[in-house]
Coordinates of C-alpha atoms in Angstrom, one line a residue:
M20 CA -12.3 23.2 3.2
R21 CA -10.4 24.1 5.8
I22 CA -11.6 23.5 9.6
R23 CA -11.5 26.6 11.6
P24 CA -11.1 25.8 15.5
V25 CA -13.1 28.4 17.6
V26 CA -11.2 28.5 21.0
T27 CA -10.7 31.2 23.8
V28 CA -8.1 31.2 25.9
V29 CA -9.1 32.0 29.4
C30 CA -5.7 30.8 31.3
L31 CA -3.4 27.8 30.1
A32 CA -4.3 24.9 32.4
T33 CA -7.9 25.8 31.9
A34 CA -7.3 25.5 27.9
L35 CA -5.5 22.5 28.6
S36 CA -8.0 20.7 30.7
A37 CA -10.9 21.6 28.2
S38 CA -11.9 19.7 25.2
A39 CA -13.7 22.4 22.6
S40 CA -15.3 21.5 20.0
I41 CA -14.5 23.1 16.5
P42 CA -17.7 23.9 15.1
A43 CA -18.1 23.5 11.1
A44 CA -19.5 27.4 11.0
A45 CA -15.8 28.2 11.9
Q46 CA -14.9 26.6 8.6
A47 CA -14.8 29.7 6.4
A48 CA -13.3 32.3 9.4
D49 CA -9.8 33.4 8.8
R50 CA -7.6 34.2 11.4
S51 CA -6.5 38.0 11.8
A52 CA -3.3 36.9 14.0
A53 CA 0.6 36.3 12.9
P54 CA 1.2 32.8 12.8
S55 CA 2.9 31.6 16.4
D56 CA 6.3 29.4 17.2
T57 CA 4.2 26.3 17.4
T58 CA 6.0 23.2 16.2
F59 CA 4.8 19.6 15.6
S60 CA 6.2 16.9 15.9
N61 CA 5.8 12.5 17.0
V62 CA 2.9 12.4 15.1
V63 CA 0.6 9.7 14.9
V64 CA -2.4 8.1 13.9
N65 CA -4.2 4.7 14.8
G66 CA -0.7 3.6 16.9
G67 CA 0.6 4.0 13.2
E68 CA -1.3 0.8 11.4
D69 CA -3.0 1.6 8.1
I70 CA -7.0 2.2 9.2
V71 CA -8.3 -0.5 7.0
L72 CA -12.0 -0.2 6.5
G73 CA -14.5 -2.8 5.6
L74 CA -18.5 -2.0 4.0
T75 CA -19.7 -1.3 7.8
T76 CA -17.3 -0.8 9.6
R77 CA -17.3 1.4 12.7
K78 CA -13.7 2.2 14.6
T79 CA -11.9 4.5 16.7
I80 CA -9.5 6.4 15.4
T81 CA -6.8 8.2 17.8
I82 CA -4.3 10.4 16.8
T83 CA -1.1 11.9 18.8
W84 CA 1.3 14.7 18.4
T85 CA 3.7 16.6 20.8
A86 CA 3.1 20.6 20.3
T87 CA 5.7 23.1 20.8
D88 CA 5.6 26.5 21.4
P89 CA 8.2 29.6 23.9
D90 CA 4.6 30.5 25.2
G91 CA 3.4 27.8 25.8
V92 CA 0.1 25.6 23.8
A93 CA -2.9 26.7 25.2
A94 CA -4.6 24.8 22.8
S95 CA -4.1 22.6 19.8
W96 CA -6.0 20.2 17.2
A97 CA -5.7 17.7 14.7
Y98 CA -7.4 16.1 12.0
L99 CA -7.3 14.2 8.5
W100 CA -7.7 15.8 5.3
H101 CA -7.8 13.5 1.9
G102 CA -7.2 15.6 -1.2
P103 CA -4.9 17.9 -3.5
N104 CA -5.1 20.5 -0.8
T105 CA -7.2 21.6 2.3
D106 CA -9.5 24.2 0.8
D107 CA -10.7 21.4 -2.0
A108 CA -10.4 18.4 0.1
D109 CA -12.8 16.2 -0.7
G110 CA -12.7 14.0 2.4
I111 CA -11.9 15.1 6.2
L112 CA -12.4 12.9 9.4
P113 CA -14.2 13.8 11.7
Y114 CA -15.8 16.3 10.1
Y115 CA -16.5 18.5 13.7
A116 CA -13.2 18.0 14.8
P117 CA -12.8 18.7 18.7
A118 CA -9.7 20.3 19.8
G119 CA -7.0 17.3 21.4
T120 CA -6.2 17.0 24.9
C121 CA -2.9 18.6 25.9
T122 CA -1.0 17.4 28.8
V123 CA 1.9 19.7 29.6
S124 CA 5.6 18.1 29.8
P125 CA 6.2 18.1 33.7
T126 CA 10.1 19.1 32.5
N127 CA 9.2 21.6 29.7
P128 CA 6.1 23.8 30.6
T129 CA 6.7 25.2 26.3
T130 CA 5.9 21.5 25.4
S131 CA 2.4 19.6 25.5
A132 CA 1.4 15.5 24.6
C133 CA -1.7 15.9 22.6
T134 CA -4.7 13.2 22.0
V135 CA -7.9 12.9 20.2
S136 CA -9.8 10.3 19.1
F137 CA -12.7 10.1 17.1
G138 CA -15.5 7.3 15.4
V139 CA -15.2 6.2 11.6
D140 CA -18.3 4.7 9.8
A141 CA -17.5 3.7 6.1
A142 CA -20.8 3.3 5.4
R143 CA -21.3 7.3 6.0
S144 CA -18.0 8.3 5.6
F145 CA -16.8 6.4 2.6
G146 CA -19.0 7.2 -0.7
H147 CA -16.6 6.6 -3.4
N148 CA -13.4 4.2 -3.8
G149 CA -11.3 7.3 -4.4
L150 CA -10.9 7.7 -0.8
A151 CA -8.5 5.1 -0.5
G152 CA -5.2 5.5 -0.2
T153 CA -2.4 8.9 1.8
W154 CA -5.0 11.3 3.7
K155 CA -3.1 14.0 5.6
V156 CA -3.1 15.1 8.9
L157 CA -3.7 18.5 9.8
A158 CA -2.5 19.7 13.2
G159 CA -3.2 23.1 14.7
A160 CA -2.1 25.0 18.1
Q161 CA -2.9 28.2 19.8
D162 CA -0.9 29.5 22.0
A163 CA -0.6 31.4 25.0
G164 CA -0.6 34.9 23.4
D165 CA -2.9 34.0 21.2
D166 CA -1.5 33.1 18.1
W167 CA -2.2 30.5 15.8
T168 CA -0.1 27.8 14.0
E169 CA -1.7 24.8 11.5
I170 CA 0.4 22.5 9.1
D171 CA -1.5 21.0 6.4
V172 CA 0.7 18.0 6.2
A173 CA 2.2 17.7 9.6
G174 CA 1.8 13.4 9.3
T175 CA 0.1 10.9 7.6
T176 CA -1.6 7.7 7.7
Q177 CA -3.1 5.4 4.9
I178 CA -6.7 4.2 4.3
K179 CA -7.4 1.3 3.0
R180 CA -10.5 -1.5 1.6
Y181 CA -10.4 -4.4 3.2
A182 CA -10.1 -7.6 1.1
K183 CA -11.4 -11.1 1.9
L184 CA -9.7 -14.3 0.5
T185 CA -11.1 -17.6 0.0
V186 CA -9.2 -21.1 -0.8
N187 CA -9.9 -25.1 -1.4
A188 CA -7.5 -27.2 -2.2
S189 CA -8.8 -30.5 -3.9
P190 CA -8.6 -33.5 -4.1
E191 CA -8.5 -34.5 -0.4
P192 CA -7.4 -37.3 0.7
V193 CA -4.8 -37.2 -2.1
Q194 CA -1.9 -39.9 -3.3
K195 CA 1.2 -38.9 -2.6
G196 CA 2.9 -37.4 -6.1
R197 CA -0.6 -36.5 -7.8
T198 CA -1.5 -33.2 -8.6
I199 CA -3.5 -30.7 -6.2
T200 CA -5.3 -27.7 -7.7
V201 CA -5.7 -24.8 -5.1
T202 CA -8.6 -22.3 -6.1
G203 CA -10.3 -19.2 -4.5
K204 CA -11.0 -15.7 -4.8
L205 CA -9.6 -12.0 -4.1
T206 CA -12.5 -9.9 -3.2
R207 CA -11.9 -6.2 -1.6
A208 CA -15.1 -4.1 -0.4
N209 CA -16.6 -1.3 -2.9
W210 CA -17.9 1.7 -1.2
E211 CA -19.7 3.0 -4.4
S212 CA -21.6 -0.3 -4.5
G213 CA -21.9 -1.6 -1.3
T214 CA -20.8 -4.5 -1.8
Y215 CA -17.1 -6.7 -2.1
T216 CA -16.5 -6.9 -5.8
G217 CA -13.2 -8.8 -7.2
Y218 CA -10.0 -7.5 -7.0
Q219 CA -8.2 -8.7 -10.7
G220 CA -4.6 -8.3 -11.4
R221 CA -3.4 -8.7 -7.7
S222 CA -0.4 -10.8 -7.0
V223 CA -1.3 -13.6 -4.1
H224 CA 1.0 -15.8 -2.8
L225 CA 0.4 -20.0 -2.1
Q226 CA 1.5 -20.7 1.0
F227 CA 2.3 -24.4 2.6
R228 CA 3.1 -25.2 6.5
K229 CA 3.9 -28.6 7.6
K230 CA 1.5 -30.6 9.6
G231 CA 3.1 -29.9 12.6
S232 CA 5.1 -27.0 11.8
T233 CA 4.0 -23.9 12.6
T234 CA 5.8 -22.4 9.8
Y235 CA 4.5 -21.1 6.3
T236 CA 6.8 -21.3 3.1
T237 CA 5.5 -19.5 -0.1
L238 CA 5.2 -22.4 -2.9
K239 CA 4.7 -19.6 -5.6
T240 CA 3.4 -16.5 -6.5
I241 CA 0.2 -16.3 -9.0
T242 CA -2.3 -13.5 -10.1
S243 CA -5.7 -12.8 -9.6
G244 CA -8.1 -13.2 -12.7
S245 CA -11.3 -11.5 -13.8
G246 CA -13.3 -11.0 -10.8
G247 CA -10.4 -11.7 -8.6
A248 CA -10.2 -15.5 -9.8
L249 CA -7.5 -17.7 -8.1
K250 CA -6.1 -20.8 -10.0
T251 CA -2.9 -22.9 -9.9
T252 CA -2.0 -26.4 -8.9
T253 CA 0.8 -28.6 -7.1
K254 CA 2.5 -31.2 -6.3
A255 CA 1.3 -33.9 -3.3
R256 CA 3.8 -34.8 -1.4
T257 CA 2.7 -34.6 2.9
D258 CA -0.1 -34.1 4.9
G259 CA -0.4 -30.3 5.4
Y260 CA -2.1 -26.7 4.9
F261 CA -2.6 -24.7 1.6
R262 CA -3.5 -20.8 1.9
F263 CA -3.5 -17.7 -0.4
A264 CA -1.5 -14.4 0.9
F265 CA -2.6 -11.4 0.0
P266 CA 0.3 -8.8 0.6
G267 CA -2.1 -5.9 0.4
T268 CA -1.3 -2.5 -1.8
V269 CA -1.4 1.2 -1.4
T270 CA -5.3 1.3 -1.5
T271 CA -5.9 -2.3 -0.3
G272 CA -5.6 -4.3 2.9
S273 CA -3.7 -7.7 3.4
S274 CA -5.4 -10.5 3.5
T275 CA -4.9 -14.3 4.7
T276 CA -7.4 -17.3 4.6
A277 CA -7.1 -19.9 7.2
G278 CA -5.3 -22.9 6.1
D279 CA -7.0 -25.4 4.0
F280 CA -5.5 -29.5 5.2
V281 CA -5.1 -32.1 2.7
D282 CA -4.4 -36.0 3.8
V283 CA -1.5 -37.3 1.7
R284 CA -1.5 -41.2 1.3

């Protein structure tokens, strides 16, 4: 499901200042021109941060890259895709990919810094959970001589399912030396059911911050049970805050609760 751009070069300056659309009708077109010498570097998606989506998350994603060609870069484009290869991709973002906005380097006319931004709507674009994980960046360009280059994997990014955590430490207040029971639940966005469902078998850290301190310390690591249930115990030693922290996985974002204060007497 490769997206083919339709870009006409009038002149280098005009092409660089335009942001032409890449229509879906051009997907099946094969380019006849021989590949150019364009190279791509410094490909960054979402500022280098994971893209974490809940059930209805809407956000703007930006891809930036550098395109270099001995003849100069007339136009360049980039988009995200997921799947075994570009012809069998099960996800493309954005589906109607615009050409990037490119600026020629003031010191090197063969090099252009390019960027493209597009909106993502989780409720519309993510219908199954298998889309969580590694997405690739396809980068392409047209040089001033009308030669074309596309690189299927010019970079990668992680798109993850949003996770939620809860925590409750009890009893409160509690006598010093007594047992405190800390419970909670780990869930994550299920794009197929449209709900947050329990995330079982994941490592979650129980952390504590003494009253008056700003630093949390990990007391122990536990594993989420059926339905994402969390339960553990610890001894009451001093006033402070208990929280759970989930470091995330390759398909699910990290999550940390607010601290639950316990008064120790």
